[in-house]
């Protein structure tokens, strides 16, 4: 038997309880026991001492990266790559705006864009976050809690690509910040938003949503190859902000929802 987080009914984080009598899954064919990171598991999720994953969802973890960093690769980096290249068709020389650039996916997008020759502007909500985005390679960073930051952005050049982490707050403004034929890619949203389509019409701009797990096998292969190359080249540098114990998994969820400014990835460490 093993320890795992189980949620037996709907409710708050108090429903995330550590169970000690969960059966250890038995790996089947093509479910590797190597040092890996992954994007999907087969059974109860990853908040458990043991999980199984099909080999197509598990990827070698380079020895120069810790397991905590490995936990910060899959969803953030794969989503950022899909947003930039498979949805926005970003190219070297493009001007890219990344809203919420101090979060895990935002930092991944900064690193990927810079590694591929783009000019990157990011936003963050705290000075720590701003410093972190700069250290990731961004050419310019703005505090999105500054009431004048949009005016500062609008006084500069427009953007070919915008990666949007909080569409319900920013999407209406993004439409005014896009260059001709600009592309805004929606990675995250926590509500609805009202838009003026005329802000897209004159620019012939577009807004596209992204969901990693809808990728085709061919797209998935492209993503894994590119991120694998980035790990080898050294520009994949996951930032882990805080590590929680299994018993603190609920607190990790609380901290994500109530964060006053992201600074990388929150990771639950199952065991030493």
PDB file of C-alpha atoms in Angstrom:
ATOM      1  CA  UNK A   1       0.000   0.000   0.000  1.00  0.00           C
ATOM      2  CA  UNK A   2       1.049   3.608  -0.502  1.00  0.00           C
ATOM      3  CA  UNK A   3       0.214   7.165   0.531  1.00  0.00           C
ATOM      4  CA  UNK A   4      -1.745   9.304  -1.919  1.00  0.00           C
ATOM      5  CA  UNK A   5      -4.041  12.311  -1.952  1.00  0.00           C
ATOM      6  CA  UNK A   6      -7.675  11.294  -2.517  1.00  0.00           C
ATOM      7  CA  UNK A   7     -10.674  13.589  -3.013  1.00  0.00           C
ATOM      8  CA  UNK A   8     -13.841  11.690  -2.171  1.00  0.00           C
ATOM      9  CA  UNK A   9     -16.339  14.541  -2.525  1.00  0.00           C
ATOM     10  CA  UNK A  10     -16.620  18.075  -3.858  1.00  0.00           C
ATOM     11  CA  UNK A  11     -15.516  20.891  -1.598  1.00  0.00           C
ATOM     12  CA  UNK A  12     -12.545  22.982  -0.587  1.00  0.00           C
ATOM     13  CA  UNK A  13      -8.925  22.045  -0.003  1.00  0.00           C
ATOM     14  CA  UNK A  14      -9.940  20.259   3.199  1.00  0.00           C
ATOM     15  CA  UNK A  15     -11.285  17.479   0.944  1.00  0.00           C
ATOM     16  CA  UNK A  16      -7.734  16.737  -0.246  1.00  0.00           C
ATOM     17  CA  UNK A  17      -6.895  14.020   2.270  1.00  0.00           C
ATOM     18  CA  UNK A  18      -3.872  11.760   2.580  1.00  0.00           C
ATOM     19  CA  UNK A  19      -4.910   8.120   2.339  1.00  0.00           C
ATOM     20  CA  UNK A  20      -2.469   5.415   3.456  1.00  0.00           C
ATOM     21  CA  UNK A  21      -4.255   2.374   2.069  1.00  0.00           C
ATOM     22  CA  UNK A  22      -4.057   3.005  -1.689  1.00  0.00           C
ATOM     23  CA  UNK A  23      -2.865   0.049  -3.755  1.00  0.00           C
ATOM     24  CA  UNK A  24       0.490   0.513  -5.453  1.00  0.00           C
ATOM     25  CA  UNK A  25      -0.058   0.376  -9.243  1.00  0.00           C
ATOM     26  CA  UNK A  26       1.760  -2.318 -11.180  1.00  0.00           C
ATOM     27  CA  UNK A  27       3.614  -1.104 -14.283  1.00  0.00           C
ATOM     28  CA  UNK A  28       2.507  -2.800 -17.470  1.00  0.00           C
ATOM     29  CA  UNK A  29       4.199  -3.070 -20.850  1.00  0.00           C
ATOM     30  CA  UNK A  30       5.723   0.204 -22.083  1.00  0.00           C
ATOM     31  CA  UNK A  31       5.420   1.874 -18.634  1.00  0.00           C
ATOM     32  CA  UNK A  32       9.109   2.660 -17.847  1.00  0.00           C
ATOM     33  CA  UNK A  33      10.908   2.729 -14.417  1.00  0.00           C
ATOM     34  CA  UNK A  34      13.527   5.238 -15.556  1.00  0.00           C
ATOM     35  CA  UNK A  35      14.349   8.729 -14.284  1.00  0.00           C
ATOM     36  CA  UNK A  36      11.688  10.694 -16.159  1.00  0.00           C
ATOM     37  CA  UNK A  37       9.279  13.602 -16.122  1.00  0.00           C
ATOM     38  CA  UNK A  38       5.756  13.296 -17.484  1.00  0.00           C
ATOM     39  CA  UNK A  39       2.603  15.135 -18.485  1.00  0.00           C
ATOM     40  CA  UNK A  40      -0.066  12.498 -17.838  1.00  0.00           C
ATOM     41  CA  UNK A  41      -0.506   9.547 -15.501  1.00  0.00           C
ATOM     42  CA  UNK A  42      -2.744   6.547 -15.961  1.00  0.00           C
ATOM     43  CA  UNK A  43      -4.699   6.379 -12.726  1.00  0.00           C
ATOM     44  CA  UNK A  44      -5.174   8.743  -9.783  1.00  0.00           C
ATOM     45  CA  UNK A  45      -2.914  11.604 -10.832  1.00  0.00           C
ATOM     46  CA  UNK A  46       0.573  12.373  -9.559  1.00  0.00           C
ATOM     47  CA  UNK A  47      -0.100  13.161  -5.875  1.00  0.00           C
ATOM     48  CA  UNK A  48       0.916   9.652  -4.844  1.00  0.00           C
ATOM     49  CA  UNK A  49       4.048   7.777  -3.869  1.00  0.00           C
ATOM     50  CA  UNK A  50       3.829   5.591  -6.974  1.00  0.00           C
ATOM     51  CA  UNK A  51       2.210   6.250 -10.362  1.00  0.00           C
ATOM     52  CA  UNK A  52       2.320   4.633 -13.782  1.00  0.00           C
ATOM     53  CA  UNK A  53       2.552   6.413 -17.114  1.00  0.00           C
ATOM     54  CA  UNK A  54       2.665   5.191 -20.678  1.00  0.00           C
ATOM     55  CA  UNK A  55       6.043   5.630 -22.320  1.00  0.00           C
ATOM     56  CA  UNK A  56       4.660   8.182 -24.805  1.00  0.00           C
ATOM     57  CA  UNK A  57       3.825  10.428 -21.838  1.00  0.00           C
ATOM     58  CA  UNK A  58       7.180   9.991 -20.046  1.00  0.00           C
ATOM     59  CA  UNK A  59      10.398  11.719 -21.068  1.00  0.00           C
ATOM     60  CA  UNK A  60      14.016  11.312 -19.917  1.00  0.00           C
ATOM     61  CA  UNK A  61      15.022  13.688 -17.121  1.00  0.00           C
ATOM     62  CA  UNK A  62      18.585  14.900 -17.580  1.00  0.00           C
ATOM     63  CA  UNK A  63      20.828  14.340 -14.566  1.00  0.00           C
ATOM     64  CA  UNK A  64      21.580  18.067 -14.392  1.00  0.00           C
ATOM     65  CA  UNK A  65      17.954  18.731 -13.430  1.00  0.00           C
ATOM     66  CA  UNK A  66      16.453  17.804 -10.063  1.00  0.00           C
ATOM     67  CA  UNK A  67      13.200  15.868  -9.707  1.00  0.00           C
ATOM     68  CA  UNK A  68      11.616  19.094  -8.440  1.00  0.00           C
ATOM     69  CA  UNK A  69      12.668  20.830 -11.656  1.00  0.00           C
ATOM     70  CA  UNK A  70      11.430  17.825 -13.611  1.00  0.00           C
ATOM     71  CA  UNK A  71       8.000  18.331 -12.059  1.00  0.00           C
ATOM     72  CA  UNK A  72       8.053  21.893 -13.440  1.00  0.00           C
ATOM     73  CA  UNK A  73       8.738  20.942 -17.069  1.00  0.00           C
ATOM     74  CA  UNK A  74       5.840  18.995 -18.546  1.00  0.00           C
ATOM     75  CA  UNK A  75       2.723  21.153 -18.570  1.00  0.00           C
ATOM     76  CA  UNK A  76       4.406  24.621 -18.439  1.00  0.00           C
ATOM     77  CA  UNK A  77       7.047  24.084 -21.135  1.00  0.00           C
ATOM     78  CA  UNK A  78       4.925  21.927 -23.401  1.00  0.00           C
ATOM     79  CA  UNK A  79       2.048  24.431 -23.224  1.00  0.00           C
ATOM     80  CA  UNK A  80       4.354  27.394 -23.844  1.00  0.00           C
ATOM     81  CA  UNK A  81       5.895  25.722 -26.893  1.00  0.00           C
ATOM     82  CA  UNK A  82       2.484  24.774 -28.284  1.00  0.00           C
ATOM     83  CA  UNK A  83       1.210  28.326 -27.754  1.00  0.00           C
ATOM     84  CA  UNK A  84       4.194  29.992 -29.408  1.00  0.00           C
ATOM     85  CA  UNK A  85       4.796  27.721 -32.380  1.00  0.00           C
ATOM     86  CA  UNK A  86       1.822  25.469 -33.029  1.00  0.00           C
ATOM     87  CA  UNK A  87      -0.812  28.159 -32.436  1.00  0.00           C
ATOM     88  CA  UNK A  88       0.913  31.537 -32.941  1.00  0.00           C
ATOM     89  CA  UNK A  89       3.399  30.432 -35.617  1.00  0.00           C
ATOM     90  CA  UNK A  90       5.994  32.600 -33.890  1.00  0.00           C
ATOM     91  CA  UNK A  91       9.259  33.260 -35.701  1.00  0.00           C
ATOM     92  CA  UNK A  92      12.669  34.708 -34.974  1.00  0.00           C
ATOM     93  CA  UNK A  93      12.470  38.488 -34.840  1.00  0.00           C
ATOM     94  CA  UNK A  94       8.822  38.571 -33.691  1.00  0.00           C
ATOM     95  CA  UNK A  95       7.910  40.910 -30.872  1.00  0.00           C
ATOM     96  CA  UNK A  96       6.262  38.833 -28.134  1.00  0.00           C
ATOM     97  CA  UNK A  97       4.302  40.022 -25.080  1.00  0.00           C
ATOM     98  CA  UNK A  98       3.885  37.485 -22.276  1.00  0.00           C
ATOM     99  CA  UNK A  99       1.301  38.425 -19.650  1.00  0.00           C
ATOM    100  CA  UNK A 100       1.941  36.738 -16.306  1.00  0.00           C
ATOM    101  CA  UNK A 101       5.515  35.997 -17.305  1.00  0.00           C
ATOM    102  CA  UNK A 102       6.673  35.190 -13.760  1.00  0.00           C
ATOM    103  CA  UNK A 103       4.531  32.053 -13.517  1.00  0.00           C
ATOM    104  CA  UNK A 104       5.749  28.615 -14.561  1.00  0.00           C
ATOM    105  CA  UNK A 105       4.262  28.715 -18.077  1.00  0.00           C
ATOM    106  CA  UNK A 106       5.198  32.379 -18.479  1.00  0.00           C
ATOM    107  CA  UNK A 107       8.846  31.789 -17.602  1.00  0.00           C
ATOM    108  CA  UNK A 108       8.887  28.801 -19.950  1.00  0.00           C
ATOM    109  CA  UNK A 109       7.525  31.017 -22.735  1.00  0.00           C
ATOM    110  CA  UNK A 110      10.198  33.654 -22.049  1.00  0.00           C
ATOM    111  CA  UNK A 111      12.983  31.071 -22.220  1.00  0.00           C
ATOM    112  CA  UNK A 112      11.628  29.420 -25.367  1.00  0.00           C
ATOM    113  CA  UNK A 113      11.020  32.721 -27.172  1.00  0.00           C
ATOM    114  CA  UNK A 114      14.477  34.093 -26.346  1.00  0.00           C
ATOM    115  CA  UNK A 115      16.156  30.831 -27.372  1.00  0.00           C
ATOM    116  CA  UNK A 116      14.449  31.217 -30.756  1.00  0.00           C
ATOM    117  CA  UNK A 117      15.486  34.798 -31.461  1.00  0.00           C
ATOM    118  CA  UNK A 118      12.393  36.753 -30.416  1.00  0.00           C
ATOM    119  CA  UNK A 119      12.145  40.128 -28.667  1.00  0.00           C
ATOM    120  CA  UNK A 120      10.319  39.454 -25.407  1.00  0.00           C
ATOM    121  CA  UNK A 121       8.337  41.796 -23.174  1.00  0.00           C
ATOM    122  CA  UNK A 122       6.856  40.356 -19.987  1.00  0.00           C
ATOM    123  CA  UNK A 123       4.545  41.461 -17.195  1.00  0.00           C
ATOM    124  CA  UNK A 124       4.574  40.482 -13.528  1.00  0.00           C
ATOM    125  CA  UNK A 125       2.862  41.662 -10.347  1.00  0.00           C
ATOM    126  CA  UNK A 126       5.722  42.008  -7.849  1.00  0.00           C
ATOM    127  CA  UNK A 127       9.287  43.273  -7.893  1.00  0.00           C
ATOM    128  CA  UNK A 128      10.490  39.723  -7.219  1.00  0.00           C
ATOM    129  CA  UNK A 129       8.518  38.527 -10.218  1.00  0.00           C
ATOM    130  CA  UNK A 130       9.866  41.333 -12.396  1.00  0.00           C
ATOM    131  CA  UNK A 131      13.434  40.476 -11.419  1.00  0.00           C
ATOM    132  CA  UNK A 132      12.776  36.797 -12.142  1.00  0.00           C
ATOM    133  CA  UNK A 133      11.405  37.527 -15.621  1.00  0.00           C
ATOM    134  CA  UNK A 134      14.413  39.712 -16.387  1.00  0.00           C
ATOM    135  CA  UNK A 135      16.764  36.963 -15.225  1.00  0.00           C
ATOM    136  CA  UNK A 136      14.969  34.556 -17.601  1.00  0.00           C
ATOM    137  CA  UNK A 137      16.042  36.780 -20.490  1.00  0.00           C
ATOM    138  CA  UNK A 138      13.137  39.175 -21.145  1.00  0.00           C
ATOM    139  CA  UNK A 139      14.122  42.387 -22.952  1.00  0.00           C
ATOM    140  CA  UNK A 140      11.586  44.470 -20.992  1.00  0.00           C
ATOM    141  CA  UNK A 141       9.294  43.835 -18.011  1.00  0.00           C
ATOM    142  CA  UNK A 142       6.317  45.851 -16.733  1.00  0.00           C
ATOM    143  CA  UNK A 143       4.427  45.658 -13.443  1.00  0.00           C
ATOM    144  CA  UNK A 144       0.835  44.844 -14.378  1.00  0.00           C
ATOM    145  CA  UNK A 145      -0.320  46.260 -11.035  1.00  0.00           C
ATOM    146  CA  UNK A 146       0.906  49.696 -12.129  1.00  0.00           C
ATOM    147  CA  UNK A 147      -2.190  51.548 -13.343  1.00  0.00           C
ATOM    148  CA  UNK A 148      -0.151  53.192 -16.111  1.00  0.00           C
ATOM    149  CA  UNK A 149       1.491  50.068 -17.489  1.00  0.00           C
ATOM    150  CA  UNK A 150      -0.923  49.682 -20.411  1.00  0.00           C
ATOM    151  CA  UNK A 151      -0.247  53.251 -21.493  1.00  0.00           C
ATOM    152  CA  UNK A 152       3.478  52.523 -21.344  1.00  0.00           C
ATOM    153  CA  UNK A 153       2.980  49.412 -23.458  1.00  0.00           C
ATOM    154  CA  UNK A 154       0.810  51.266 -25.976  1.00  0.00           C
ATOM    155  CA  UNK A 155       3.455  53.970 -26.346  1.00  0.00           C
ATOM    156  CA  UNK A 156       5.901  51.348 -27.569  1.00  0.00           C
ATOM    157  CA  UNK A 157       5.828  49.141 -30.636  1.00  0.00           C
ATOM    158  CA  UNK A 158       2.944  46.740 -31.136  1.00  0.00           C
ATOM    159  CA  UNK A 159       3.297  42.980 -30.718  1.00  0.00           C
ATOM    160  CA  UNK A 160       3.220  40.172 -33.252  1.00  0.00           C
ATOM    161  CA  UNK A 161       2.382  37.555 -30.594  1.00  0.00           C
ATOM    162  CA  UNK A 162       0.742  37.882 -27.178  1.00  0.00           C
ATOM    163  CA  UNK A 163       0.674  34.963 -24.747  1.00  0.00           C
ATOM    164  CA  UNK A 164      -2.232  35.560 -22.377  1.00  0.00           C
ATOM    165  CA  UNK A 165      -2.432  33.877 -18.965  1.00  0.00           C
ATOM    166  CA  UNK A 166      -5.449  35.795 -17.578  1.00  0.00           C
ATOM    167  CA  UNK A 167      -7.749  36.523 -20.482  1.00  0.00           C
ATOM    168  CA  UNK A 168     -10.707  37.672 -18.395  1.00  0.00           C
ATOM    169  CA  UNK A 169      -8.623  40.649 -17.242  1.00  0.00           C
ATOM    170  CA  UNK A 170      -6.361  41.397 -20.196  1.00  0.00           C
ATOM    171  CA  UNK A 171      -7.872  40.152 -23.451  1.00  0.00           C
ATOM    172  CA  UNK A 172      -9.756  43.356 -24.255  1.00  0.00           C
ATOM    173  CA  UNK A 173      -6.515  45.333 -23.888  1.00  0.00           C
ATOM    174  CA  UNK A 174      -4.525  42.750 -25.873  1.00  0.00           C
ATOM    175  CA  UNK A 175      -6.562  43.484 -28.984  1.00  0.00           C
ATOM    176  CA  UNK A 176      -5.268  47.059 -28.975  1.00  0.00           C
ATOM    177  CA  UNK A 177      -1.666  45.925 -28.488  1.00  0.00           C
ATOM    178  CA  UNK A 178      -1.462  43.591 -31.497  1.00  0.00           C
ATOM    179  CA  UNK A 179       0.429  44.420 -34.664  1.00  0.00           C
ATOM    180  CA  UNK A 180      -1.113  43.888 -38.079  1.00  0.00           C
ATOM    181  CA  UNK A 181      -1.820  40.154 -38.372  1.00  0.00           C
ATOM    182  CA  UNK A 182      -1.015  39.828 -34.660  1.00  0.00           C
ATOM    183  CA  UNK A 183      -1.923  36.653 -32.775  1.00  0.00           C
ATOM    184  CA  UNK A 184      -3.101  36.493 -29.169  1.00  0.00           C
ATOM    185  CA  UNK A 185      -2.994  33.011 -27.668  1.00  0.00           C
ATOM    186  CA  UNK A 186      -5.158  32.362 -24.626  1.00  0.00           C
ATOM    187  CA  UNK A 187      -3.449  30.005 -22.173  1.00  0.00           C
ATOM    188  CA  UNK A 188      -5.500  30.851 -19.074  1.00  0.00           C
ATOM    189  CA  UNK A 189      -8.677  32.620 -17.956  1.00  0.00           C
ATOM    190  CA  UNK A 190     -10.752  32.820 -14.794  1.00  0.00           C
ATOM    191  CA  UNK A 191     -13.953  34.326 -16.116  1.00  0.00           C
ATOM    192  CA  UNK A 192     -15.672  36.095 -18.995  1.00  0.00           C
ATOM    193  CA  UNK A 193     -14.619  39.200 -20.883  1.00  0.00           C
ATOM    194  CA  UNK A 194     -16.265  41.735 -23.210  1.00  0.00           C
ATOM    195  CA  UNK A 195     -14.468  42.434 -26.503  1.00  0.00           C
ATOM    196  CA  UNK A 196     -14.793  44.924 -29.343  1.00  0.00           C
ATOM    197  CA  UNK A 197     -14.231  42.905 -32.552  1.00  0.00           C
ATOM    198  CA  UNK A 198     -13.347  46.116 -34.410  1.00  0.00           C
ATOM    199  CA  UNK A 199     -10.008  46.070 -32.583  1.00  0.00           C
ATOM    200  CA  UNK A 200      -9.228  42.888 -34.536  1.00  0.00           C
ATOM    201  CA  UNK A 201     -10.791  43.753 -37.877  1.00  0.00           C
ATOM    202  CA  UNK A 202      -8.522  46.602 -38.977  1.00  0.00           C
ATOM    203  CA  UNK A 203      -5.432  44.657 -37.963  1.00  0.00           C
ATOM    204  CA  UNK A 204      -6.733  41.356 -39.333  1.00  0.00           C
ATOM    205  CA  UNK A 205      -5.584  39.999 -35.990  1.00  0.00           C
ATOM    206  CA  UNK A 206      -6.695  36.778 -34.323  1.00  0.00           C
ATOM    207  CA  UNK A 207      -7.367  35.271 -30.907  1.00  0.00           C
ATOM    208  CA  UNK A 208      -6.810  31.534 -30.431  1.00  0.00           C
ATOM    209  CA  UNK A 209      -7.226  29.292 -27.421  1.00  0.00           C
ATOM    210  CA  UNK A 210      -4.712  26.601 -26.540  1.00  0.00           C
ATOM    211  CA  UNK A 211      -5.145  23.290 -24.722  1.00  0.00           C
ATOM    212  CA  UNK A 212      -2.105  21.044 -24.509  1.00  0.00           C
ATOM    213  CA  UNK A 213      -3.913  17.724 -24.316  1.00  0.00           C
ATOM    214  CA  UNK A 214      -5.692  18.306 -27.649  1.00  0.00           C
ATOM    215  CA  UNK A 215      -2.358  18.076 -29.492  1.00  0.00           C
ATOM    216  CA  UNK A 216      -2.165  15.441 -32.213  1.00  0.00           C
ATOM    217  CA  UNK A 217       0.462  12.669 -31.972  1.00  0.00           C
ATOM    218  CA  UNK A 218       2.519  14.534 -34.588  1.00  0.00           C
ATOM    219  CA  UNK A 219       2.302  17.806 -32.634  1.00  0.00           C
ATOM    220  CA  UNK A 220       3.112  15.985 -29.405  1.00  0.00           C
ATOM    221  CA  UNK A 221       6.213  14.496 -30.996  1.00  0.00           C
ATOM    222  CA  UNK A 222       7.323  17.938 -32.187  1.00  0.00           C
ATOM    223  CA  UNK A 223       6.898  19.404 -28.709  1.00  0.00           C
ATOM    224  CA  UNK A 224       8.761  16.643 -26.900  1.00  0.00           C
ATOM    225  CA  UNK A 225      11.631  16.790 -29.368  1.00  0.00           C
ATOM    226  CA  UNK A 226      11.971  20.575 -29.075  1.00  0.00           C
ATOM    227  CA  UNK A 227      11.875  20.630 -25.269  1.00  0.00           C
ATOM    228  CA  UNK A 228      14.269  17.692 -25.131  1.00  0.00           C
ATOM    229  CA  UNK A 229      16.680  19.681 -27.321  1.00  0.00           C
ATOM    230  CA  UNK A 230      16.227  22.656 -24.991  1.00  0.00           C
ATOM    231  CA  UNK A 231      17.149  20.558 -21.968  1.00  0.00           C
ATOM    232  CA  UNK A 232      20.312  19.371 -23.714  1.00  0.00           C
ATOM    233  CA  UNK A 233      21.175  22.893 -24.854  1.00  0.00           C
ATOM    234  CA  UNK A 234      20.630  24.251 -21.351  1.00  0.00           C
ATOM    235  CA  UNK A 235      17.972  26.892 -21.974  1.00  0.00           C
ATOM    236  CA  UNK A 236      15.224  24.874 -20.289  1.00  0.00           C
ATOM    237  CA  UNK A 237      15.717  26.133 -16.730  1.00  0.00           C
ATOM    238  CA  UNK A 238      12.624  25.418 -14.603  1.00  0.00           C
ATOM    239  CA  UNK A 239      12.199  27.750 -11.630  1.00  0.00           C
ATOM    240  CA  UNK A 240      10.775  26.127  -8.483  1.00  0.00           C
ATOM    241  CA  UNK A 241       9.358  28.712  -6.109  1.00  0.00           C
ATOM    242  CA  UNK A 242       8.277  26.446  -3.243  1.00  0.00           C
ATOM    243  CA  UNK A 243       8.228  22.738  -2.385  1.00  0.00           C
ATOM    244  CA  UNK A 244       5.385  21.259  -0.313  1.00  0.00           C
ATOM    245  CA  UNK A 245       5.029  17.910   1.410  1.00  0.00           C
ATOM    246  CA  UNK A 246       2.227  15.540   0.405  1.00  0.00           C
ATOM    247  CA  UNK A 247       0.301  16.599   3.509  1.00  0.00           C
ATOM    248  CA  UNK A 248       0.556  20.216   2.318  1.00  0.00           C
ATOM    249  CA  UNK A 249      -0.890  19.540  -1.153  1.00  0.00           C
ATOM    250  CA  UNK A 250      -4.114  21.360  -0.274  1.00  0.00           C
ATOM    251  CA  UNK A 251      -2.131  24.385   0.839  1.00  0.00           C
ATOM    252  CA  UNK A 252      -0.343  24.382  -2.525  1.00  0.00           C
ATOM    253  CA  UNK A 253      -3.723  24.629  -4.272  1.00  0.00           C
ATOM    254  CA  UNK A 254      -4.754  27.446  -1.943  1.00  0.00           C
ATOM    255  CA  UNK A 255      -1.539  29.342  -2.637  1.00  0.00           C
ATOM    256  CA  UNK A 256      -2.019  29.084  -6.409  1.00  0.00           C
ATOM    257  CA  UNK A 257      -5.521  30.528  -6.247  1.00  0.00           C
ATOM    258  CA  UNK A 258      -4.659  33.288  -3.778  1.00  0.00           C
ATOM    259  CA  UNK A 259      -1.206  34.185  -5.087  1.00  0.00           C
ATOM    260  CA  UNK A 260      -0.358  37.891  -5.053  1.00  0.00           C
ATOM    261  CA  UNK A 261       2.371  37.360  -7.619  1.00  0.00           C
ATOM    262  CA  UNK A 262       3.723  34.191  -9.219  1.00  0.00           C
ATOM    263  CA  UNK A 263       7.423  33.357  -8.986  1.00  0.00           C
ATOM    264  CA  UNK A 264       7.828  30.054 -10.789  1.00  0.00           C
ATOM    265  CA  UNK A 265       6.368  26.622 -10.071  1.00  0.00           C
ATOM    266  CA  UNK A 266       4.867  25.212  -6.883  1.00  0.00           C
ATOM    267  CA  UNK A 267       5.850  21.567  -6.441  1.00  0.00           C
ATOM    268  CA  UNK A 268       4.588  18.833  -4.124  1.00  0.00           C
ATOM    269  CA  UNK A 269       7.409  16.505  -3.027  1.00  0.00           C
ATOM    270  CA  UNK A 270       5.950  13.083  -2.316  1.00  0.00           C
ATOM    271  CA  UNK A 271       8.850  11.606  -0.385  1.00  0.00           C
ATOM    272  CA  UNK A 272      12.549  12.214   0.321  1.00  0.00           C
TER     273      UNK A 272
END
